Amino acid sequence: MRSTLAILIVLAFAINACDESEDLFKRNYPRVVTGQVKDISVSGATFTASFFLRGDEPITNYGFVWSRDGSGKSIVGTAINFEGNVNVNFSAELKQTLEKDRFYSVRSFVKTQGHTVYGEERIFSLNK
Amino acid sequence: MPRPFHFAFAFLLILSSTNHLHAQTDFRDGFIVTLSNDTIRGQVRYQNDKKAFRRCSFRKNEKIEDYDPWQIKGYGFDGDKRFVTGRVDSAFVEVLVEGPLTLYSYTDKFFLQKGSEIEPLEAKFRMIRTDAGMFKQKDETWKRTLYRMVSDCNLSLPNQSKITFTEPTITKIVVKYNQCKDTSFVVYKSKKNWASLKMGAVIEANHDLFFKGVNYTAQNLPSIDYAGGVVFVLGLPRINESVALQAEILLGKSRYSIRETSEMEPNTYVSDISLSHRNVVIPLSFRYTFAPSKLSNVFHVGVVYYNINNPHATEVTEIANGNTIMFVGKQSFYANNFMGGGWVAWGLSKPVGPAQASMIVRYSLLSPPAERGIFSPVMQRLSFSFIITKR
């Protein structure tokens, strides 16, 4: 009786210790996160990006779309486009004269054969 | 009739029908004593109610025969109750103590027998007429009768005003008297404790159900969580073997995964909501086992409290327009630190060697794990539990 109880208690704690894999957020396509805009200066800035979950689809293009319109509503802008696959964090340098008191926006993006995925928009300016 | 009352009504209907069924089938090892003083061993139907005083059902070689009090001298169960006839007209009485002073129980009365003298003990009320009118007064005659019957022994007994008309109190005084007489006596049911606390283990699998929202599609992704821990069962076997108070302490982990989808042309908004937490669960319940000595139905009704530790509440949203996807990002939201509610359960219980094993299905109605729209104000949880305690 005691051994049965002990086995059950150990089993209960063992099951409790098991961790389930998180499959709710999984997708085949990659999901990209726009990172902080670094090194902001009059002569440009550095955009960064990472993956929330990489997914299985191979990436054909990746990069950033930036715009002088800092409203945060548009994905239209000038693209910094790289060809090829990427599996880890990526970044790009913006070599463009930035104006004081103007807000700029940037989004990361990745393209696969089937999907184009944009990260959330980040607003930046020389003032910050 | 409101829906909860339908449920309660159905529950009670099932309860009463199953109770009847098990009263029919709870035969335990025992014996009958014939009018010619022969003891025949077999199985006797175990009854906790007043029917035990009116009729004895005896099973031998798969044949069941009913005996009225005038057909046999008595019947009994191994290590348990014993009934005899001849003390009350057309009825069996239960023998609680047999010796120089014998104590019987019959419905709500007791009888004391010393030699050929039999005295009833009855707690009743009498009407007293005074100038102010009629009023009810407790008849304390039984106390005087009891003390008179034991007066030939120098017992240290409590003051008459302090004793109560209960089986444990009266049995204790009669046992003291018989010990004082220094002759052999038998206390039936002595192997059965008045109170018993049994410990055991419980392991369970849970599945959560949410109500669907109105303006969106909420898909509960299949998830099964597990919990395990210890269980304590407090029973009063002498009074009623079937009823017990059960307390459990379980350690568990819960995960709620919901996909919320809404359409706003031309976009589709998809939010993946995940809430996981570790919890200490304390279910308290009244347990009713119909025939504890064999495979039988068991019912629970109770409350439950969840103490939640370290909740991880995450919402990941994306907006899809054809093959173009805007990943909005990952956000956290506030999750509750406790949950509570009520539950009912049905299952089967069976003695297995020295243990009592039960498999039950619980249905719980709980407060939500988070005050967020997607979580309905009342959450339903279905659990399958395996409980093992000492018999």
Coordinates of C-alpha atoms in Angstrom, one line a residue:
Chain A
M1 CA 0.0 0.0 0.0
R2 CA 2.7 2.4 1.0
S3 CA 4.8 1.6 -2.1
T4 CA 1.7 2.2 -4.3
L5 CA 1.1 5.5 -2.7
A6 CA 4.7 6.5 -3.2
I7 CA 4.7 5.5 -6.8
L8 CA 1.5 7.5 -7.5
I9 CA 2.9 10.6 -5.7
V10 CA 6.1 10.4 -7.7
L11 CA 4.2 9.8 -10.9
A12 CA 2.0 12.8 -10.2
F13 CA 5.0 15.1 -9.6
A14 CA 6.8 13.7 -12.6
I15 CA 3.9 14.4 -14.9
N16 CA 3.5 17.8 -13.4
A17 CA 7.2 18.5 -14.1
C18 CA 6.7 17.7 -17.8
D19 CA 6.6 20.7 -20.1
E20 CA 4.4 20.7 -23.2
S21 CA 5.7 22.0 -26.4
E22 CA 4.2 25.3 -27.4
D23 CA 2.5 24.6 -30.7
L24 CA -0.1 27.3 -30.6
F25 CA 2.2 30.0 -32.1
K26 CA 3.8 27.8 -34.8
R27 CA 3.5 28.7 -38.5
N28 CA 5.2 27.4 -41.6
Y29 CA 6.2 31.0 -42.6
P30 CA 8.7 33.0 -40.7
R31 CA 7.5 35.8 -38.4
V32 CA 9.8 38.7 -38.1
V33 CA 10.2 41.3 -35.3
T34 CA 11.5 44.8 -36.0
G35 CA 14.2 45.5 -33.5
Q36 CA 15.5 48.8 -32.1
V37 CA 16.8 51.4 -34.4
K38 CA 20.5 52.0 -33.4
D39 CA 23.2 54.6 -34.1
I40 CA 20.8 57.3 -35.2
S41 CA 22.7 60.2 -36.6
V42 CA 22.4 62.8 -39.3
S43 CA 24.2 60.5 -41.7
G44 CA 21.9 57.5 -41.1
A45 CA 20.9 54.7 -38.7
T46 CA 21.1 50.9 -38.2
F47 CA 18.0 48.8 -38.4
T48 CA 17.8 45.5 -36.6
A49 CA 15.4 42.5 -36.8
S50 CA 14.9 39.1 -35.3
F51 CA 12.5 36.2 -35.6
F52 CA 9.7 35.5 -33.3
L53 CA 9.5 32.1 -34.8
R54 CA 11.5 31.2 -37.9
G55 CA 9.1 28.7 -39.4
D56 CA 10.1 26.2 -42.1
E57 CA 9.7 28.1 -45.4
P58 CA 13.0 29.1 -47.0
I59 CA 13.4 32.9 -47.2
T60 CA 14.2 34.4 -50.6
N61 CA 14.4 38.1 -49.7
Y62 CA 14.7 40.0 -46.5
G63 CA 15.3 43.5 -45.3
F64 CA 13.6 46.7 -44.2
V65 CA 11.1 49.2 -45.6
W66 CA 11.6 52.7 -44.3
S67 CA 9.7 55.9 -44.9
R68 CA 9.8 59.6 -44.1
D69 CA 6.2 59.2 -43.1
G70 CA 6.3 58.4 -39.4
S71 CA 2.6 57.9 -39.0
G72 CA 3.0 54.2 -38.4
K73 CA 0.2 53.4 -40.9
S74 CA 2.0 52.6 -44.1
I75 CA 4.1 49.7 -45.3
V76 CA 5.0 51.6 -48.4
G77 CA 8.5 53.1 -48.5
T78 CA 12.0 52.6 -49.6
A79 CA 13.2 49.1 -49.3
I80 CA 16.6 47.9 -48.2
N81 CA 16.5 44.4 -49.8
F82 CA 18.8 41.5 -49.4
E83 CA 18.5 38.3 -51.5
G84 CA 19.0 34.8 -50.0
N85 CA 18.0 32.9 -47.0
V86 CA 18.5 34.0 -43.4
N87 CA 17.9 32.1 -40.2
V88 CA 19.1 34.4 -37.5
N89 CA 18.9 38.1 -36.5
F90 CA 19.7 40.5 -39.3
S91 CA 20.5 44.2 -39.6
A92 CA 21.0 46.9 -42.2
E93 CA 22.6 50.3 -42.3
L94 CA 20.6 53.2 -43.6
K95 CA 23.0 55.6 -45.3
Q96 CA 20.7 58.6 -45.8
T97 CA 20.8 62.1 -44.4
L98 CA 18.2 62.4 -41.6
E99 CA 16.5 65.6 -41.0
K100 CA 16.0 67.1 -37.5
D101 CA 12.4 67.3 -36.2
R102 CA 11.2 64.7 -38.8
F103 CA 9.8 61.3 -37.8
Y104 CA 10.8 58.2 -39.8
S105 CA 9.3 54.7 -39.7
V106 CA 10.7 51.3 -40.5
R107 CA 9.5 47.8 -40.7
S108 CA 11.5 44.6 -41.2
F109 CA 10.2 42.1 -43.8
V110 CA 10.9 38.6 -45.1
K111 CA 9.7 37.0 -48.2
T112 CA 9.2 33.3 -49.0
Q113 CA 7.8 31.6 -52.0
G114 CA 4.3 31.9 -50.5
H115 CA 4.3 34.7 -48.1
T116 CA 5.5 38.2 -47.4
V117 CA 5.7 38.9 -43.7
Y118 CA 6.2 42.3 -42.2
G119 CA 7.3 43.1 -38.6
E120 CA 5.7 45.8 -36.6
E121 CA 6.6 49.4 -37.4
R122 CA 9.1 51.4 -35.4
I123 CA 9.2 55.2 -35.3
F124 CA 12.5 57.0 -34.9
S125 CA 13.9 60.5 -35.2
L126 CA 17.1 62.4 -34.6
N127 CA 15.5 63.9 -31.6
K128 CA 15.5 60.7 -29.6
Chain B
M1 CA -37.2 25.7 -14.5
P2 CA -33.8 27.4 -14.7
R3 CA -31.0 25.3 -16.2
P4 CA -29.0 24.7 -13.0
F5 CA -32.2 23.3 -11.3
H6 CA -32.6 20.9 -14.2
F7 CA -29.1 19.7 -13.6
A8 CA -29.7 19.4 -9.8
F9 CA -32.9 17.5 -10.4
A10 CA -31.3 15.1 -12.8
F11 CA -28.4 14.6 -10.3
L12 CA -30.8 13.8 -7.5
L13 CA -32.8 11.5 -9.6
I14 CA -29.7 9.5 -10.6
L15 CA -28.6 9.6 -6.9
S16 CA -31.8 8.2 -5.6
S17 CA -32.1 5.5 -8.3
T18 CA -28.5 4.4 -7.9
N19 CA -28.9 4.4 -4.1
H20 CA -31.8 2.0 -4.4
L21 CA -29.9 -0.2 -6.8
H22 CA -26.9 -0.5 -4.4
A23 CA -29.1 -1.1 -1.3
Q24 CA -30.3 -4.1 -3.3
T25 CA -26.9 -5.4 -3.9
D26 CA -24.7 -4.6 -0.9
F27 CA -24.4 -8.1 0.6
R28 CA -21.7 -8.7 3.2
D29 CA -20.4 -11.8 4.9
G30 CA -22.5 -12.6 7.9
F31 CA -25.0 -15.1 9.4
I32 CA -28.5 -15.7 10.6
V33 CA -29.5 -17.5 13.8
T34 CA -32.5 -19.8 13.2
L35 CA -35.4 -20.3 15.7
S36 CA -33.7 -23.6 16.6
N37 CA -30.5 -21.7 17.5
D38 CA -28.5 -22.9 14.4
T39 CA -26.1 -20.4 12.9
I40 CA -26.1 -20.4 9.1
R41 CA -23.3 -18.5 7.5
G42 CA -23.7 -16.7 4.2
Q43 CA -24.2 -13.1 3.1
V44 CA -26.5 -10.6 4.5
R45 CA -27.8 -7.4 2.9
Y46 CA -26.2 -4.4 4.6
Q47 CA -28.7 -1.6 5.3
N48 CA -27.9 1.6 7.1
D49 CA -31.5 2.7 7.5
K50 CA -34.5 1.6 9.5
K51 CA -35.2 -1.3 7.1
A52 CA -32.5 -3.2 9.0
F53 CA -34.9 -3.4 11.9
R54 CA -37.8 -4.8 9.9
R55 CA -36.3 -7.5 7.5
C56 CA -33.2 -9.5 6.9
S57 CA -32.2 -10.5 3.4
F58 CA -29.9 -13.5 3.5
R59 CA -28.0 -14.9 0.5
K60 CA -26.6 -18.4 0.3
N61 CA -25.6 -20.3 -2.8
E62 CA -26.9 -17.3 -4.9
K63 CA -30.4 -17.8 -3.5
I64 CA -31.8 -14.8 -1.6
E65 CA -34.4 -15.2 1.1
D66 CA -36.1 -12.5 3.2
Y67 CA -36.7 -13.1 6.9
D68 CA -39.1 -11.3 9.1
P69 CA -38.4 -10.9 12.8
W70 CA -40.6 -13.8 13.8
Q71 CA -38.9 -16.2 11.4
I72 CA -35.4 -16.1 12.9
K73 CA -33.7 -15.2 16.2
G74 CA -31.2 -12.8 14.7
Y75 CA -28.6 -11.9 12.1
G76 CA -25.3 -10.2 12.0
F77 CA -22.2 -9.2 10.0
D78 CA -18.6 -10.4 10.5
G79 CA -16.9 -7.8 12.7
D80 CA -19.8 -5.5 12.5
K81 CA -23.5 -5.1 13.4
R82 CA -25.5 -7.7 15.2
F83 CA -29.4 -7.8 15.3
V84 CA -31.6 -9.9 17.6
T85 CA -35.4 -10.4 18.0
G86 CA -37.6 -10.7 21.1
R87 CA -36.9 -7.3 22.6
V88 CA -39.4 -5.3 20.6
D89 CA -42.6 -6.6 19.0
S90 CA -42.2 -7.5 15.3
A91 CA -38.8 -6.0 14.9
F92 CA -35.1 -6.7 15.1
V93 CA -33.0 -4.6 17.5
E94 CA -29.3 -3.9 17.1
V95 CA -27.1 -5.2 19.9
L96 CA -24.4 -2.6 20.7
V97 CA -23.0 -4.2 23.8
E98 CA -23.7 -7.6 25.2
G99 CA -22.8 -8.5 28.8
P100 CA -24.0 -8.2 32.3
L101 CA -25.6 -5.0 31.1
T102 CA -26.7 -5.3 27.5
L103 CA -27.4 -2.3 25.3
Y104 CA -29.7 -2.4 22.3
S105 CA -30.5 0.2 19.7
Y106 CA -33.8 0.5 17.9
T107 CA -34.6 3.4 15.5
D108 CA -34.3 6.4 17.8
K109 CA -34.4 4.5 21.1
F110 CA -32.1 2.4 23.2
F111 CA -32.9 -0.5 25.5
L112 CA -30.9 -1.6 28.5
Q113 CA -31.2 -5.3 29.7
K114 CA -29.9 -6.5 33.0
G115 CA -31.0 -10.1 33.7
S116 CA -34.6 -10.2 32.8
E117 CA -35.2 -6.5 33.3
I118 CA -35.5 -4.5 30.1
E119 CA -35.7 -0.7 30.3
P120 CA -36.2 1.6 27.3
L121 CA -34.2 4.8 27.0
E122 CA -36.1 7.4 25.1
A123 CA -35.3 11.1 24.5
K124 CA -38.7 12.7 24.3
F125 CA -40.5 15.8 25.2
R126 CA -43.5 16.2 27.5
M127 CA -46.1 19.0 27.7
I128 CA -46.1 20.9 31.0
R129 CA -49.2 22.9 32.0
T130 CA -48.6 26.0 34.0
D131 CA -50.6 29.1 34.8
A132 CA -48.8 30.8 31.9
G133 CA -50.0 28.0 29.5
M134 CA -48.6 24.8 28.0
F135 CA -44.9 24.4 27.1
K136 CA -42.6 21.6 26.0
Q137 CA -40.0 20.2 28.3
K138 CA -37.3 17.6 27.7
D139 CA -38.1 14.4 29.4
E140 CA -34.9 13.4 31.2
T141 CA -36.2 10.1 32.5
W142 CA -33.7 8.2 30.4
K143 CA -30.8 9.7 32.3
R144 CA -32.2 8.6 35.6
T145 CA -33.0 5.1 34.2
L146 CA -29.4 4.7 32.9
Y147 CA -27.8 5.9 36.2
R148 CA -30.1 3.6 38.2
M149 CA -29.2 0.6 36.1
V150 CA -25.5 1.1 36.7
S151 CA -25.8 2.2 40.3
D152 CA -24.6 -1.1 41.7
C153 CA -21.1 -0.2 40.5
N154 CA -19.1 2.6 41.9
L155 CA -18.5 4.4 38.6
S156 CA -17.1 7.9 38.1
L157 CA -19.8 9.2 35.8
P158 CA -20.2 12.7 34.6
N159 CA -23.0 14.8 36.0
Q160 CA -26.4 13.8 34.5
S161 CA -26.8 17.3 33.0
K162 CA -23.7 16.8 30.9
I163 CA -24.6 13.6 29.1
T164 CA -26.2 13.5 25.8
F165 CA -28.6 11.0 24.2
T166 CA -26.1 9.6 21.7
E167 CA -24.8 6.1 20.9
P168 CA -21.2 6.9 21.8
T169 CA -22.1 8.4 25.2
I170 CA -24.5 5.6 26.3
T171 CA -22.2 2.9 25.0
K172 CA -19.3 4.3 27.0
I173 CA -21.2 4.2 30.2
V174 CA -22.5 0.7 29.6
V175 CA -18.9 -0.5 28.7
K176 CA -17.7 1.1 32.0
Y177 CA -20.3 -0.8 33.9
N178 CA -19.5 -4.1 32.3
Q179 CA -15.8 -3.6 32.9
C180 CA -16.6 -2.9 36.6
K181 CA -18.5 -6.2 36.8
D182 CA -15.3 -8.0 35.6
T183 CA -17.1 -10.5 33.5
S184 CA -16.8 -11.0 29.7
F185 CA -18.8 -8.8 27.4
V186 CA -18.8 -7.9 23.7
V187 CA -18.9 -4.5 22.1
Y188 CA -20.1 -5.1 18.6
K189 CA -18.7 -2.8 15.9
S190 CA -15.7 -2.2 18.2
K191 CA -13.5 -2.8 15.1
K192 CA -15.2 0.2 13.5
N193 CA -13.8 3.5 14.6
W194 CA -16.1 6.4 15.2
A195 CA -13.9 8.6 13.1
S196 CA -11.2 7.7 10.6
L197 CA -8.7 9.7 8.6
K198 CA -7.3 8.0 5.6
M199 CA -4.6 9.4 3.3
G200 CA -4.0 8.6 -0.3
A201 CA -2.8 9.8 -3.6
V202 CA -4.7 11.3 -6.6
I203 CA -3.7 11.9 -10.1
E204 CA -5.8 13.6 -12.7
A205 CA -6.1 14.8 -16.3
N206 CA -8.0 18.0 -17.0
H207 CA -9.6 19.5 -20.1
D208 CA -11.0 23.0 -20.1
L209 CA -13.9 24.3 -22.1
F210 CA -14.8 27.9 -22.7
F211 CA -18.0 29.4 -23.9
K212 CA -17.7 30.9 -27.4
G213 CA -17.7 34.6 -27.9
V214 CA -20.3 36.6 -29.8
N215 CA -18.3 38.6 -32.3
Y216 CA -15.4 36.4 -33.1
T217 CA -14.5 32.7 -33.5
A218 CA -12.7 31.3 -30.5
Q219 CA -11.2 28.0 -31.1
N220 CA -10.1 26.1 -28.0
L221 CA -7.2 24.1 -29.1
P222 CA -7.1 20.7 -27.6
S223 CA -5.1 20.7 -24.4
I224 CA -4.9 18.3 -21.5
D225 CA -3.3 19.3 -18.3
Y226 CA -2.2 17.0 -15.4
A227 CA -2.2 17.3 -11.7
G228 CA -1.3 15.1 -8.8
G229 CA -1.1 15.1 -5.1
V230 CA -2.4 13.8 -1.8
V231 CA -5.9 13.2 -0.6
F232 CA -7.3 13.0 2.9
V233 CA -10.7 11.3 3.6
L234 CA -12.4 12.0 6.9
G235 CA -15.2 9.5 7.6
L236 CA -17.5 8.5 10.5
P237 CA -17.8 4.8 9.7
R238 CA -19.8 4.0 12.8
I239 CA -22.5 6.5 12.0
N240 CA -22.4 6.2 8.2
E241 CA -19.9 4.4 6.1
S242 CA -21.1 6.0 2.9
V243 CA -20.5 9.7 3.7
A244 CA -17.0 11.2 4.0
L245 CA -15.4 14.6 3.8
Q246 CA -12.6 14.6 1.3
A247 CA -9.8 17.2 1.0
E248 CA -7.2 17.1 -1.7
I249 CA -4.0 19.1 -2.2
L250 CA -2.8 18.9 -5.8
L251 CA 0.0 20.4 -7.7
G252 CA -0.9 21.1 -11.3
K253 CA -0.1 23.0 -14.4
S254 CA -2.7 24.5 -16.6
R255 CA -2.4 25.8 -20.1
Y256 CA -5.2 27.6 -22.0
S257 CA -4.7 27.9 -25.8
I258 CA -7.2 29.9 -27.7
R259 CA -7.1 31.1 -31.3
E260 CA -9.3 34.2 -31.8
T261 CA -10.1 35.1 -35.4
S262 CA -12.1 38.1 -36.7
E263 CA -12.7 39.3 -40.2
M264 CA -12.5 43.0 -41.2
E265 CA -12.4 43.1 -45.0
P266 CA -9.9 42.8 -46.5
N267 CA -8.0 41.8 -43.4
T268 CA -8.2 38.8 -41.1
Y269 CA -7.1 39.4 -37.6
V270 CA -5.7 36.3 -35.8
S271 CA -4.7 36.4 -32.1
D272 CA -3.1 33.4 -30.5
I273 CA -3.7 33.6 -26.8
S274 CA -1.8 31.4 -24.4
L275 CA -2.0 31.4 -20.7
S276 CA -0.1 28.9 -18.6
H277 CA 0.4 28.7 -14.9
R278 CA 1.4 26.3 -12.1
N279 CA -1.2 26.0 -9.4
V280 CA -1.9 24.5 -6.0
V281 CA -5.4 23.1 -6.2
I282 CA -7.5 22.4 -3.0
P283 CA -10.8 20.6 -3.7
L284 CA -13.0 20.0 -0.7
S285 CA -16.0 17.7 -1.1
F286 CA -18.6 15.6 0.5
R287 CA -18.3 12.1 -0.8
Y288 CA -21.1 9.5 -0.9
T289 CA -20.1 5.9 -1.7
F290 CA -23.1 3.7 -2.1
A291 CA -21.6 0.3 -1.1
P292 CA -18.1 0.9 0.2
S293 CA -17.4 -2.8 0.5
K294 CA -17.7 -3.5 -3.2
L295 CA -17.6 -2.0 -6.7
S296 CA -20.0 0.9 -6.3
N297 CA -21.0 4.3 -7.5
V298 CA -19.4 7.3 -5.8
F299 CA -20.7 10.9 -5.9
H300 CA -18.9 14.1 -4.8
V301 CA -20.2 17.6 -4.4
G302 CA -17.7 20.3 -3.4
V303 CA -15.8 23.5 -3.8
V304 CA -12.3 24.1 -5.2
Y305 CA -9.7 26.8 -4.8
Y306 CA -6.8 27.4 -7.2
N307 CA -3.7 29.3 -6.0
I308 CA -1.9 30.3 -9.1
N309 CA 1.8 30.8 -9.3
N310 CA 3.9 32.4 -12.0
P311 CA 1.3 32.9 -14.7
H312 CA 2.5 33.4 -18.3
A313 CA -0.1 35.2 -20.3
T314 CA 0.8 35.9 -23.9
E315 CA -1.1 37.2 -26.9
V316 CA 0.5 37.0 -30.4
T317 CA -1.4 38.9 -33.1
E318 CA -1.0 39.1 -36.8
I319 CA -3.1 40.6 -39.6
A320 CA -3.3 38.7 -42.9
N321 CA -4.3 40.1 -46.3
G322 CA -4.0 37.3 -48.7
N323 CA -0.4 36.1 -48.6
T324 CA 0.8 39.3 -47.0
I325 CA 1.1 39.1 -43.2
M326 CA 1.6 41.9 -40.8
F327 CA 3.1 40.5 -37.6
V328 CA 1.8 42.8 -34.9
G329 CA 3.8 41.2 -32.1
K330 CA 3.8 39.5 -28.8
Q331 CA 2.1 41.1 -25.7
S332 CA 1.5 40.1 -22.2
F333 CA -1.8 40.5 -20.3
Y334 CA -2.8 40.3 -16.7
A335 CA -3.7 36.9 -15.3
N336 CA -5.5 36.2 -12.1
N337 CA -3.7 34.9 -9.0
F338 CA -6.5 32.6 -7.9
M339 CA -9.5 30.8 -9.3
G340 CA -12.4 29.2 -7.4
G341 CA -15.7 27.4 -8.0
G342 CA -17.8 24.4 -7.4
W343 CA -17.8 20.9 -8.7
V344 CA -19.7 17.6 -8.8
A345 CA -18.3 14.2 -9.7
W346 CA -19.4 10.7 -10.4
G347 CA -17.3 7.6 -10.5
L348 CA -16.7 4.1 -9.4
S349 CA -15.0 2.9 -6.3
K350 CA -13.7 -0.5 -5.5
P351 CA -11.7 -2.1 -2.7
V352 CA -8.5 -3.5 -4.1
G353 CA -6.6 -5.5 -1.5
P354 CA -5.8 -3.1 1.4
A355 CA -6.7 0.0 -0.8
Q356 CA -9.8 1.7 -2.0
A357 CA -9.4 2.7 -5.6
S358 CA -11.7 5.2 -7.3
M359 CA -12.0 6.6 -10.8
I360 CA -14.1 9.7 -11.0
V361 CA -15.2 12.3 -13.6
R362 CA -15.4 15.8 -12.2
Y363 CA -17.3 18.7 -13.7
S364 CA -16.2 22.1 -12.4
L365 CA -17.5 25.5 -12.9
L366 CA -14.7 28.0 -12.2
S367 CA -13.9 31.7 -12.2
P368 CA -11.8 32.6 -15.3
P369 CA -8.0 32.5 -15.2
A370 CA -7.9 36.1 -16.6
E371 CA -10.3 39.0 -16.8
R372 CA -10.0 39.2 -20.6
G373 CA -13.0 39.0 -23.0
I374 CA -12.0 35.7 -24.5
F375 CA -12.2 34.0 -21.2
S376 CA -15.9 33.5 -20.3
P377 CA -17.0 34.6 -16.8
V378 CA -17.6 31.0 -16.0
M379 CA -15.2 28.3 -17.2
Q380 CA -16.0 24.6 -17.4
R381 CA -13.4 22.0 -16.5
L382 CA -13.7 18.3 -17.1
S383 CA -11.3 16.1 -15.1
F384 CA -10.6 12.4 -14.9
S385 CA -9.2 11.5 -11.6
F386 CA -7.7 8.3 -10.2
I387 CA -7.8 8.2 -6.4
I388 CA -6.3 5.6 -4.2
T389 CA -6.6 5.6 -0.4
K390 CA -6.1 3.1 2.4
R391 CA -9.2 1.0 2.8

